[in-house]
Short mmCIF file of C-alpha atoms in Angstrom, two decimals:
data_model
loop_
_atom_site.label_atom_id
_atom_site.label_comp_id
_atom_site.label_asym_id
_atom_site.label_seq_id
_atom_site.Cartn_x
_atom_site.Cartn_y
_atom_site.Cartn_z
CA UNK A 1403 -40.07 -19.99 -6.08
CA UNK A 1404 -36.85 -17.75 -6.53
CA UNK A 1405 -33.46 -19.21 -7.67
CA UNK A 1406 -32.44 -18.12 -4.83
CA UNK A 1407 -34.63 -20.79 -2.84
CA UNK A 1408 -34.17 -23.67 -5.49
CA UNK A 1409 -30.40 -22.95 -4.46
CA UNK A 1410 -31.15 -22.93 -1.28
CA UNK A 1411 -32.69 -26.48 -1.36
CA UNK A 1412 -29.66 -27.58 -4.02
CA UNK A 1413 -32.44 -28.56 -6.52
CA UNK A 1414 -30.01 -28.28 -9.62
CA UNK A 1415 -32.95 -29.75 -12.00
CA UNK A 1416 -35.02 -26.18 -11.90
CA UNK A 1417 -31.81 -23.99 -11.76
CA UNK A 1418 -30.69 -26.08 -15.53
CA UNK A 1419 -34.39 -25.48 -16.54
CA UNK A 1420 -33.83 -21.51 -15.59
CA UNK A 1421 -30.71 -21.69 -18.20
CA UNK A 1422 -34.15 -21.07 -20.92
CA UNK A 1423 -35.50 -18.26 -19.62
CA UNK A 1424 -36.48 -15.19 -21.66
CA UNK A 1425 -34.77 -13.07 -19.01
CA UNK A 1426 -30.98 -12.50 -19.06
CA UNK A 1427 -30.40 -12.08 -15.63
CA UNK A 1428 -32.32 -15.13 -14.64
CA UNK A 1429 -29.76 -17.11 -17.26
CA UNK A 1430 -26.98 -15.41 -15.97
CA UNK A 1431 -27.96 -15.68 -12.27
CA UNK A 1432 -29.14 -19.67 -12.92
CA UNK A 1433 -25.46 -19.91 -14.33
CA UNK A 1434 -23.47 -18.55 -11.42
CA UNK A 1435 -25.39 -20.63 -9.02
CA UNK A 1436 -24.96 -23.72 -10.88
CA UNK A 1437 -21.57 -23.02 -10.44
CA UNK A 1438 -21.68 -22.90 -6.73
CA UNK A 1439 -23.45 -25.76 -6.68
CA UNK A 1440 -22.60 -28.60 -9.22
CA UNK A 1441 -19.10 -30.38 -8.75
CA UNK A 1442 -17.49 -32.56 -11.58
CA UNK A 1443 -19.64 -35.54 -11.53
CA UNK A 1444 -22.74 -33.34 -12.55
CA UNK A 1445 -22.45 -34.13 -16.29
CA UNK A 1446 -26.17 -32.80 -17.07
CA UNK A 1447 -25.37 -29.34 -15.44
CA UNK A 1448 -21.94 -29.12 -16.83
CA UNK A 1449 -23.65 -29.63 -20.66
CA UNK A 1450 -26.06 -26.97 -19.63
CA UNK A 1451 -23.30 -24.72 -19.12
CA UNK A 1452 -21.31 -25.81 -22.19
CA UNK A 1453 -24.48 -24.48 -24.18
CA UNK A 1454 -24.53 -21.54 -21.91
CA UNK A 1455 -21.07 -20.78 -22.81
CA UNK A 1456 -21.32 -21.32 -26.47
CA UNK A 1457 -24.50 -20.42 -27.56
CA UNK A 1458 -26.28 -17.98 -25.28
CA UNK A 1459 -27.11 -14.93 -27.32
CA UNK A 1460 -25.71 -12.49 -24.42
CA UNK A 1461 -21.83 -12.09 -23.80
CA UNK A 1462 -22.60 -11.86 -20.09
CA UNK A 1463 -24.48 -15.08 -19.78
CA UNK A 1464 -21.51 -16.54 -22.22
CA UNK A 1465 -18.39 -15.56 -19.64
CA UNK A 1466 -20.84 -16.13 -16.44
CA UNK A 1467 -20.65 -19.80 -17.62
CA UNK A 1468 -16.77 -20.17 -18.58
CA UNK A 1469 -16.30 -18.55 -15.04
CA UNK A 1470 -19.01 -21.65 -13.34
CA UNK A 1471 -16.73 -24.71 -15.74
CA UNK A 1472 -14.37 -22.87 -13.82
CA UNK A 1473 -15.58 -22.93 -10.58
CA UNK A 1474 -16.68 -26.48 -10.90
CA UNK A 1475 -13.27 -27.80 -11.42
CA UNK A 1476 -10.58 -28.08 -14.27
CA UNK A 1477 -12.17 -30.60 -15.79
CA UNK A 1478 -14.96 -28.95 -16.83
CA UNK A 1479 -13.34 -26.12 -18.14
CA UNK A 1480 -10.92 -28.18 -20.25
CA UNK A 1481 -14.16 -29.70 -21.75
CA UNK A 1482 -14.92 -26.49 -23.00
CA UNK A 1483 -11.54 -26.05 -24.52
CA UNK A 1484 -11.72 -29.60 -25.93
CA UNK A 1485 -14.84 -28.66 -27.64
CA UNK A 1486 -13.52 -25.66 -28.97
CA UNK A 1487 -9.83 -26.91 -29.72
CA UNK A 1488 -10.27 -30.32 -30.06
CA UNK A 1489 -8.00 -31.35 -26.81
CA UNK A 1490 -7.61 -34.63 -26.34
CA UNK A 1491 -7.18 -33.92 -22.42
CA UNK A 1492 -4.10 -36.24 -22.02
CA UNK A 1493 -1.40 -34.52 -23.02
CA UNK A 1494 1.21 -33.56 -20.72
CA UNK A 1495 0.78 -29.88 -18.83
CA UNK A 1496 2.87 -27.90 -20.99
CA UNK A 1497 1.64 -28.90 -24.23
CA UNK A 1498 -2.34 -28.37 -22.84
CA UNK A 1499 -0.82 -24.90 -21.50
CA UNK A 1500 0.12 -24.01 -25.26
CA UNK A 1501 -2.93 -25.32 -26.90
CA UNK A 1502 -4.47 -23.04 -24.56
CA UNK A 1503 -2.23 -20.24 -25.35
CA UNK A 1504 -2.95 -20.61 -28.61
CA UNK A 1505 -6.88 -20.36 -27.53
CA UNK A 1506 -5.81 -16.28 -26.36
CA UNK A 1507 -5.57 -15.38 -29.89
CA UNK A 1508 -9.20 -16.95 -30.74
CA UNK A 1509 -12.25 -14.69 -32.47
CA UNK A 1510 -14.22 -15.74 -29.63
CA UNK A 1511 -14.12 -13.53 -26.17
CA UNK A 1512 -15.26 -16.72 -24.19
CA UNK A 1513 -12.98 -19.17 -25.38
CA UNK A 1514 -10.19 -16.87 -24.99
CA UNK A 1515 -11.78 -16.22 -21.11
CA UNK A 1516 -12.05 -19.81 -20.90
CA UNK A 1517 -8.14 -19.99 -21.92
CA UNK A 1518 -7.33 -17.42 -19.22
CA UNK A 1519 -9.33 -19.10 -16.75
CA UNK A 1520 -7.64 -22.24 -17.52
CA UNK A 1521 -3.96 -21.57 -17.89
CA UNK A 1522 -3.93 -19.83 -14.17
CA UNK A 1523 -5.29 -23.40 -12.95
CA UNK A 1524 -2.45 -25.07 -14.58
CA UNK A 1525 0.27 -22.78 -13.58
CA UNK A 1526 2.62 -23.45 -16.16
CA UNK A 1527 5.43 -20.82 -16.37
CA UNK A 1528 5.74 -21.30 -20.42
CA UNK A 1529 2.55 -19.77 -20.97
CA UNK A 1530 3.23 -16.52 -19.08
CA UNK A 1531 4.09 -14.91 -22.24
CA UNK A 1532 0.70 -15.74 -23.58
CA UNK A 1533 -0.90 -14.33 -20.66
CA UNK A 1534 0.79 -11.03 -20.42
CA UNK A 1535 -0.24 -10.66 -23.85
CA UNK A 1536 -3.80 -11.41 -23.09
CA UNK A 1537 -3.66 -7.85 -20.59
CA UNK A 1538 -4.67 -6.12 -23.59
CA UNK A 1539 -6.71 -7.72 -25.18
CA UNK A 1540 -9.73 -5.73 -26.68
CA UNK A 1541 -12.60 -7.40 -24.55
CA UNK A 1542 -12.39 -6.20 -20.69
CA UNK A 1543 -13.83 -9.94 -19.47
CA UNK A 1544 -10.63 -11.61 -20.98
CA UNK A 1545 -8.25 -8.50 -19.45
CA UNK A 1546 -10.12 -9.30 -16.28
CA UNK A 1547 -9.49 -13.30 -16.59
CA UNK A 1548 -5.55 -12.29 -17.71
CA UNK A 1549 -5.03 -10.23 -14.65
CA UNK A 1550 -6.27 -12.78 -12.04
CA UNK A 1551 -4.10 -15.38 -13.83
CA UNK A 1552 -1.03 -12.82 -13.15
CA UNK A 1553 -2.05 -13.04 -10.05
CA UNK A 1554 -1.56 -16.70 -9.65
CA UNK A 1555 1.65 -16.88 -11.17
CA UNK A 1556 2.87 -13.65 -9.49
CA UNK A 1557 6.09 -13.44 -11.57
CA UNK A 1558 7.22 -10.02 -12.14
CA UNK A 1559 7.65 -10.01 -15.69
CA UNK A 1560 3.62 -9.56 -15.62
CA UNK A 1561 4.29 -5.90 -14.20
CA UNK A 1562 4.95 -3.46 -17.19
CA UNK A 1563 1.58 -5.20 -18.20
CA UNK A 1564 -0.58 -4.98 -14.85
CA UNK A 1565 0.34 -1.30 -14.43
CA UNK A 1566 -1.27 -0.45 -17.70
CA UNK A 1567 -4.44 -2.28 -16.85
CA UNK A 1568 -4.42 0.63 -13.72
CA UNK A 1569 -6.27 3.25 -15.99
CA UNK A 1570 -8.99 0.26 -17.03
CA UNK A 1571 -11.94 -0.02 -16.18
CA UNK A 1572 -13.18 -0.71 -12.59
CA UNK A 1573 -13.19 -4.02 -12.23
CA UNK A 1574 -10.03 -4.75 -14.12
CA UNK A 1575 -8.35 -2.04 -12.37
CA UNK A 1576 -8.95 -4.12 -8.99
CA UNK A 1577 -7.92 -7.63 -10.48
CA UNK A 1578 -4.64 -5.45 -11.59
CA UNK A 1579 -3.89 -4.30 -8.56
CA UNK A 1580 -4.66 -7.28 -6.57
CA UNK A 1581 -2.54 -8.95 -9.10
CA UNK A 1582 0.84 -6.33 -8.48
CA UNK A 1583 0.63 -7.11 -5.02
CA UNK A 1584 0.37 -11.09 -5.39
CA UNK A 1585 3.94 -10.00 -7.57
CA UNK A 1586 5.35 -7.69 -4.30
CA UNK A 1587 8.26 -6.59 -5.39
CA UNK A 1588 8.78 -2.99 -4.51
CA UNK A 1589 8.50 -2.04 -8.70
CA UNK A 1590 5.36 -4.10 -8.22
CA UNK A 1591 4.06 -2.05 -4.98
CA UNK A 1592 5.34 1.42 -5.73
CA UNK A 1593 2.03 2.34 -8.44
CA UNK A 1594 -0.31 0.93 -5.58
CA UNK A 1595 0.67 4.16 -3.31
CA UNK A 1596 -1.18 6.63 -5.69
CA UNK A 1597 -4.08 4.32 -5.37
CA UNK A 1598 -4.28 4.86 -2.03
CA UNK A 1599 -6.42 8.40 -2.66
CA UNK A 1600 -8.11 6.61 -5.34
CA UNK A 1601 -12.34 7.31 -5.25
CA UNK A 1602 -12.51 3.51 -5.63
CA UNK A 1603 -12.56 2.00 -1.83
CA UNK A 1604 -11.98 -1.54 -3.14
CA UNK A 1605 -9.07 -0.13 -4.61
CA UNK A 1606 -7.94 1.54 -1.93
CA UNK A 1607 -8.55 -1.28 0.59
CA UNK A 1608 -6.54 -3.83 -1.83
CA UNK A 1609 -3.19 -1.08 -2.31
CA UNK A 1610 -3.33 -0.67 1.50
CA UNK A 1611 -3.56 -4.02 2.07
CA UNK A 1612 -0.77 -5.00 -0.18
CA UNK A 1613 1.65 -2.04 0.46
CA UNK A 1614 2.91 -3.89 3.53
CA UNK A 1615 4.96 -6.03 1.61
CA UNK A 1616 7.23 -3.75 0.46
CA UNK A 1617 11.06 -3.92 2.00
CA UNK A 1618 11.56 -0.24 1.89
CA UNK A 1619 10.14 2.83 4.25
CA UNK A 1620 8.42 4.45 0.72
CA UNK A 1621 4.94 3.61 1.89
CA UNK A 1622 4.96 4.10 5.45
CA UNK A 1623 3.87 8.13 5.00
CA UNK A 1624 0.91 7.48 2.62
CA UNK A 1625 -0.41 4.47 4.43
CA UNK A 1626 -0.52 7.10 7.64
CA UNK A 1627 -2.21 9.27 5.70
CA UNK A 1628 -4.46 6.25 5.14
CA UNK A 1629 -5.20 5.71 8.56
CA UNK A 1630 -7.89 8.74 8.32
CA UNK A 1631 -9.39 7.17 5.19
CA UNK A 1632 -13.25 7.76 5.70
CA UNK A 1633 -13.55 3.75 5.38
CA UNK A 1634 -13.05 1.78 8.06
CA UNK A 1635 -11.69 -0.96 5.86
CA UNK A 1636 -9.07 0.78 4.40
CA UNK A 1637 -8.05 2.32 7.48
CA UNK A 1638 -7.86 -1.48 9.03
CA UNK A 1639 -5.64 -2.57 6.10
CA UNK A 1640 -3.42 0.20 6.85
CA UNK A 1641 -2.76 -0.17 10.03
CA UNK A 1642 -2.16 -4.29 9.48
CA UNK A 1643 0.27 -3.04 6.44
CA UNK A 1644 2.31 -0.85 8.72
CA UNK A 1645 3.00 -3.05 11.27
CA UNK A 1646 3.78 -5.85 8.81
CA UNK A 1647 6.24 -3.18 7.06
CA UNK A 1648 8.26 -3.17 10.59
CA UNK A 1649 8.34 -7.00 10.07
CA UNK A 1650 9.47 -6.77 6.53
CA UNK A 1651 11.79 -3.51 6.48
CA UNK A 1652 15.45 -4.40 6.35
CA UNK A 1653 17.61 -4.05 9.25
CA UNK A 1654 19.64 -1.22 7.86
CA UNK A 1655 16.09 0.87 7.43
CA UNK A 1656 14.42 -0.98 10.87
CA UNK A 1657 15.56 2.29 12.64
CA UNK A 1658 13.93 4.87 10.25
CA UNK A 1659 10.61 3.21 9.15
CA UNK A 1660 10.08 2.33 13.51
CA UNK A 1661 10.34 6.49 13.78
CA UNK A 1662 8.34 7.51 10.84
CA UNK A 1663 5.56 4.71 11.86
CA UNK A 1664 5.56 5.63 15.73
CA UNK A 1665 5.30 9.33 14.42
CA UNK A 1666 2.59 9.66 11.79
CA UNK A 1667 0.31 6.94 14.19
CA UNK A 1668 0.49 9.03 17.05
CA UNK A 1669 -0.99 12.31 14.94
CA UNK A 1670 -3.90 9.57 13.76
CA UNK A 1671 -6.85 9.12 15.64
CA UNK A 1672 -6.40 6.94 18.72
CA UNK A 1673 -9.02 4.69 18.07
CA UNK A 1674 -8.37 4.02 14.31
CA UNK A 1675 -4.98 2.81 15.52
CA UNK A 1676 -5.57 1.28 18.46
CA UNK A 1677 -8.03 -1.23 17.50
CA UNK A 1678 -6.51 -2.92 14.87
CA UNK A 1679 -2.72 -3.17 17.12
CA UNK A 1680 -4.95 -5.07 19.63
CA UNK A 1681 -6.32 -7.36 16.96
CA UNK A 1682 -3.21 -8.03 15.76
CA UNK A 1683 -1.58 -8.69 18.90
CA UNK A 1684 -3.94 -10.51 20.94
CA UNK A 1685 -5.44 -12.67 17.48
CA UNK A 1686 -2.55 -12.77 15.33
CA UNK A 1687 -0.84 -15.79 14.19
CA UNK A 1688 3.14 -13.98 13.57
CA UNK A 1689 5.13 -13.58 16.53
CA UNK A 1690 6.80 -10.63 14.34
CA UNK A 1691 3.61 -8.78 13.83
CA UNK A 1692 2.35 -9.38 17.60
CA UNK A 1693 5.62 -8.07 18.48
CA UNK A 1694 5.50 -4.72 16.59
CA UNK A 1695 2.09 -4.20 17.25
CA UNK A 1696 3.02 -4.96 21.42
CA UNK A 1697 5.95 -2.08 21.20
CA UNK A 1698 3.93 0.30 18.56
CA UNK A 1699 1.51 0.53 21.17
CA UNK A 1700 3.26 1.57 24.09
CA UNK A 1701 4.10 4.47 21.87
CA UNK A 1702 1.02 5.15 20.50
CA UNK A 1703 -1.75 4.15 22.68
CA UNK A 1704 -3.61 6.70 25.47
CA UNK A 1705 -2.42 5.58 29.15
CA UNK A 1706 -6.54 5.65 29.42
CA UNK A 1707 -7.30 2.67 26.95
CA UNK A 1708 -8.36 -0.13 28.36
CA UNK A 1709 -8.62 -2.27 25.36
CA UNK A 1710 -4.71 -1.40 25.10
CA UNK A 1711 -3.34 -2.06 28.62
CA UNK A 1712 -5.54 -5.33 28.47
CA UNK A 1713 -3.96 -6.37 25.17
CA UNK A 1714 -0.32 -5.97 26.70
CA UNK A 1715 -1.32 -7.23 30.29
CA UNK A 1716 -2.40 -10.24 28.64
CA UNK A 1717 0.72 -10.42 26.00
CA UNK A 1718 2.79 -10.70 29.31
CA UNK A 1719 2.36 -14.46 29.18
CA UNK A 1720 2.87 -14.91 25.29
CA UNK A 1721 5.04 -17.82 24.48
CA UNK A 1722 7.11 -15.40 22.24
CA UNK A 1723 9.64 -14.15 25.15
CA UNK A 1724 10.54 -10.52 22.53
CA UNK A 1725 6.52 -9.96 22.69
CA UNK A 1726 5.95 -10.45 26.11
CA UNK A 1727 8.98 -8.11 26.55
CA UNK A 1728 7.75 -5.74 24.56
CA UNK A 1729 4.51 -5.61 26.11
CA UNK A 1730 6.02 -5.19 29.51
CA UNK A 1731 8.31 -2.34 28.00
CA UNK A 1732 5.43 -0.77 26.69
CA UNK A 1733 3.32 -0.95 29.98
CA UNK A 1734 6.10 1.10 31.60
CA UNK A 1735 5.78 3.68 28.74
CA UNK A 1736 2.43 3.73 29.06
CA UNK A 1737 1.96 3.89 32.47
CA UNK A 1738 -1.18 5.29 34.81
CA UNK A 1739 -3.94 4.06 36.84
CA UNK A 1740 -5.43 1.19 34.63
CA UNK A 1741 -2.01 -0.31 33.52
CA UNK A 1742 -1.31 -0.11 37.76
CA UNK A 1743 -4.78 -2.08 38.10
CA UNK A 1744 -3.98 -4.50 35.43
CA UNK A 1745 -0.58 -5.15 36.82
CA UNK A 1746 -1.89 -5.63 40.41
CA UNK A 1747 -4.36 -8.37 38.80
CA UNK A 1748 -1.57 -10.68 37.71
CA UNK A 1749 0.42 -10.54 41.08
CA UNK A 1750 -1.41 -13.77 42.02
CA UNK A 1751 -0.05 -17.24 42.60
CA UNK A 1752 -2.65 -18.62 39.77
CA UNK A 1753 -0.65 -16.74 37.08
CA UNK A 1754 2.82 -18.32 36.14
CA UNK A 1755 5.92 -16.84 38.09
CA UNK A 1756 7.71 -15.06 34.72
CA UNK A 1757 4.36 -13.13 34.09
CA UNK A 1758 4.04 -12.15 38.42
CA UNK A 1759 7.70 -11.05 38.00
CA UNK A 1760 7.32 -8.92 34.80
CA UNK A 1761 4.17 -7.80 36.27
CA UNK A 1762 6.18 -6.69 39.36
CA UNK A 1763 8.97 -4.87 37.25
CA UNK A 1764 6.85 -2.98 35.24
CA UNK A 1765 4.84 -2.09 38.59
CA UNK A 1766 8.68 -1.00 40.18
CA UNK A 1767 7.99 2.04 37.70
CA UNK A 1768 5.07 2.83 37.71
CA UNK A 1769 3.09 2.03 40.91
CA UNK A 1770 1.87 4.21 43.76
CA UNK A 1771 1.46 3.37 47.40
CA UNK A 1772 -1.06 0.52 46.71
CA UNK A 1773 1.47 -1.00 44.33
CA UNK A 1774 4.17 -0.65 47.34
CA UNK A 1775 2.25 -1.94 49.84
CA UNK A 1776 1.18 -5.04 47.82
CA UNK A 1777 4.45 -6.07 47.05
CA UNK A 1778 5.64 -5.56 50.52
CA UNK A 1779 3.34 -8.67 50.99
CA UNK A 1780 5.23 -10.49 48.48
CA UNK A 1781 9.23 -10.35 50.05
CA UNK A 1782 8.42 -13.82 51.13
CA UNK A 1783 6.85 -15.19 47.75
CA UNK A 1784 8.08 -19.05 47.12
CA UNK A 1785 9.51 -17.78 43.50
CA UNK A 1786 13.18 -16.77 43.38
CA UNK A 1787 12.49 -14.46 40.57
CA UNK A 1788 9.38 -12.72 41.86
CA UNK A 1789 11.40 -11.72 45.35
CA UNK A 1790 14.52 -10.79 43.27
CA UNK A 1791 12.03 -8.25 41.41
CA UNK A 1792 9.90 -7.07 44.53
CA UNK A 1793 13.19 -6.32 46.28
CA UNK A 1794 14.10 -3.93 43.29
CA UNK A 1795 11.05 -2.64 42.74
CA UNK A 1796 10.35 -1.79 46.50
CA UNK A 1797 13.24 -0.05 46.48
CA UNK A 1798 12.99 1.81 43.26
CA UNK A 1799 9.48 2.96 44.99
CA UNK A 1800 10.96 4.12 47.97
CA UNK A 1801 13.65 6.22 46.58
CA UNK A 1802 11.10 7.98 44.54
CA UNK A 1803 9.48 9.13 47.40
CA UNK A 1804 6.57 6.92 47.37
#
C-alpha cells in the first residue's frame, strides 16, 4: 500500500514506520505527510520527526521535518529548539524570540530553519534584525524560511534584504517576492514590475497579484501589458490588481490612473478583461472593487457580451447605491440590443421599484420602439419614481425620432 493510501486512511503507525526506509523520498514524503496529519497531542509522531530532523543522513529529509514540527503547531517546533538550545519553554515571548535568534547563527542548517520557522510564529518585532540577517545566509532552505518570516512581519525594514534574495534561486526568489508584497509599500512593489516579464509564471502571477497595492499609477502600464501574458493566471491577477489600483490610487492621481486603465484594457483582448471584471463584480466582497470593475466595464466591454450586460443588469439592485449607479451608467455607454433585452427583463413588478426605475432610465437612452411602446404601458405604474422616469424617458424617445 502507498503512503499515499496509509494517508488516506490516517494510519500514522505505518507512515512513522516509513520514517526507516532505505529510500529518501519515501522518508521525506512519510515526513511531510505526518505533518499534515499529526496535531500536538501525537507525541510518538512528533519524536519520529525530532529524529527525522536531527539525525536523518539527508538535508532534505532534515528541513522536510523542521517544516512538519512546524506545521503541527508551535509546540512542536519549540521542542526542537529546546532540544537543541536547551529552552525551558516558559519564558516570556521576547526572551524565547532571542534564544531563537541566537539559534540563526547555529552550524546546523536545520536548527537555524527551525529558528526561522519559529520566530515568524511568534511575531516578535525584536527579532526582525535577526531575521533580515538570516536572508543571506549560505544555505537556500534557511533564506527560504527567512523570507516567509518577512513575510509575516511585513515591516519594511526587511526590503533592502528581500530585493537581494530576487536574483536567488527559484524558490527563494518566489518566497521574496511574495514577501515584498506582504511589505506593500510602493519601495516594496516597484522591483515586482520587472518581474512581471519574468520566465518564472509563479513569479509573475505573485508580482501581478501584489502590484495592486501600490498608491501610485507606476504599475498600471506593465500590468496592461500583463493582461496578454500567455497564462491565464497571471493575466487574472492583473486584471484583479488593476481594478484594486483604482481603489487604492489617491484622489489627486484617481483621474490619471482611471484614463491609463480604461485605455491600455480596451487595446487587450476582450475576453481576458472581461471575465475577470464580471467575477469581480458579481462575486466580490469590496463595494470599491465591484464599483470599478461596474464603470471599467462600460468602457471596456463589447455592447455584444452577454456575460457583461448580465453582470451590470444584475448590479442594478446591489445594495452599494455608487455600484448600482455605475452599472446603470455603464449600460447607457454600452448600449445595443442585449443591454435593451436585459433592461426590458427587469421592468416587472417582481423586481424592486429603484432597479424598474434605473432600468427605465437607462432604457430612455438607449431603447427602440419596443422599449417605447413598453413603457407607454407603464404611465400608470403604482411607483412614483418609475412614472417620474417613464415620463422622461418617453419623451427623450420621442424627440429622437423613435
Amino acid at each position: 500500500m502507498s503512503l499515499y493510501q496509509h494517508a488516506r486512511e490516517g494510519n500514522v503507525d505505518r507512515l512513522r514506520d516509513a520514517l526507516g526506509s532505505d529510500s529518501t523520498a519515501v522518508r521525506k514524503r512519510a515526513v511531510e505527510l505526518l505533518g499534515e496529519l499529526a496535531d500536538g497531542d501525537d507525541q510518538a509522531t512528533i519524536d519520529g520527526l525530532l529524529r527525522a530532523a536531527t539525525s536523518d543522513e539527508d538535508a532534505a529529509v532534515r528541513g522536510a521535518a523542521v517544516d512538519a514540527l512546524d506545521e503541527i503547531g508551535q509546540e512542536a517546533l519549540e521542542q526542537l529548539l529546546s532540544e537543541l538550545t536547551g529552552g525551558s519553554g516558559s519564558e516570556a515571548e521576547w526572551v524565547t524570540a532571542r534564544k531563537f535568534a541566537r539559534a540563526l547563527e547555529a552550524d546546523r542548517a536545520e536548527l537555524r530553519i527551525a529558528a526561522a520557522n519559529a520566530l515568524a510564529r511568534l511575531d516578535e518585532p525584536s527579532a526582525l534584525p535577526a531575521i533580515v540577517g538570516a536572508l543571506s545566509d549560505p544555505d537556500p532552505r534557511v533564506r527560504l524560511r527567512a523570507c516567509h518570516a518577512c513575510g509575516t512581519f511585513a515591516d519594511p525594514r526587511a526590503i533592502p534584504g528581500l530585493i537581494e534574495r530576487l536574483d536567488d534561486e527559484p524558490r527563494v526568489r518566489r518566497a521574496a517576492a511574495n514577501a515584498l508584497g506582504a511589505v506593500g509599500t510602493d519601495r516594496a512593489l516597484d522591483p515586482l514590475i520587472d518581474l512581471l516579464e519574468d520566465p518564472d509564471e509563479s513569479l509573475r502571477r505573485i508580482a501581478a497579484g501584489a502590484l495592486g497595492n501600490a498608491s501610485n499609477p507606476k504599475p498600471v502600464e506593465p500590468l496592461a501589458r500583463a493582461l496578454g501574458d500567455e497564462s491565464a493566471i497571471v493575466r487574472n491577477a492583473a486584471v484583479y490588481s488593476v481594478i484594486e489600483l483604482l481603489s487604492n490610487v489617491p484622489t489627486e492621481h484617481s483621474h490619471t490612473v482611471r484614463d491609463r486603465v480604461v485605455s491600455e484594457l480596451k487595446a487587450a483582448d476582450d475576453e481576458t478583461v472581461v471575465e475577470p471584471l464580471v467575477e469581480i463584480l458579481t462575486e466580490g466582497k469590496q463595494s470599491r472593487q465591484r464599483r470599478n470593475a461596474a464603470w471599467i466595464l462600460g468602457r471596456v466591454a463589447d455592447p455584444g457580451s452577454e456575460p457583461a450586460v448580465e453582470a451590470l443588469a444584475a448590479a442594478l439592485d446591489d445594495d452599494d447605491s455608487q455600484t448600482s449607479q455605475f452599472a446603470a451608467t455603464s449600460l447607457t455607454n454600452l448600449g445595443g440590443p442585449i443591454v435593451e433585452d436585459r433592461l426590458l427583463d427587469r421592468l416587472g413588478t417582481e423586481h424592486p421599484d429603484d432597479v424598474r426605475a434605473k432600468a427605465v432610465f437607462v432604457l430612455g437612452q438607449v431603447g427602440g420602439q419596443e422599449t417605447l411602446n413598453r413603457l407607454e404601458d407603464l404611465t400608470d405604474d403604482e411607483s412614483s419614481a418609475v412614472r417620474k422616469r417613464v415620463f422622461s424617458a418617453v419623451s427623450k424617445l420621442r424627440a429622437g425620432g423613435v
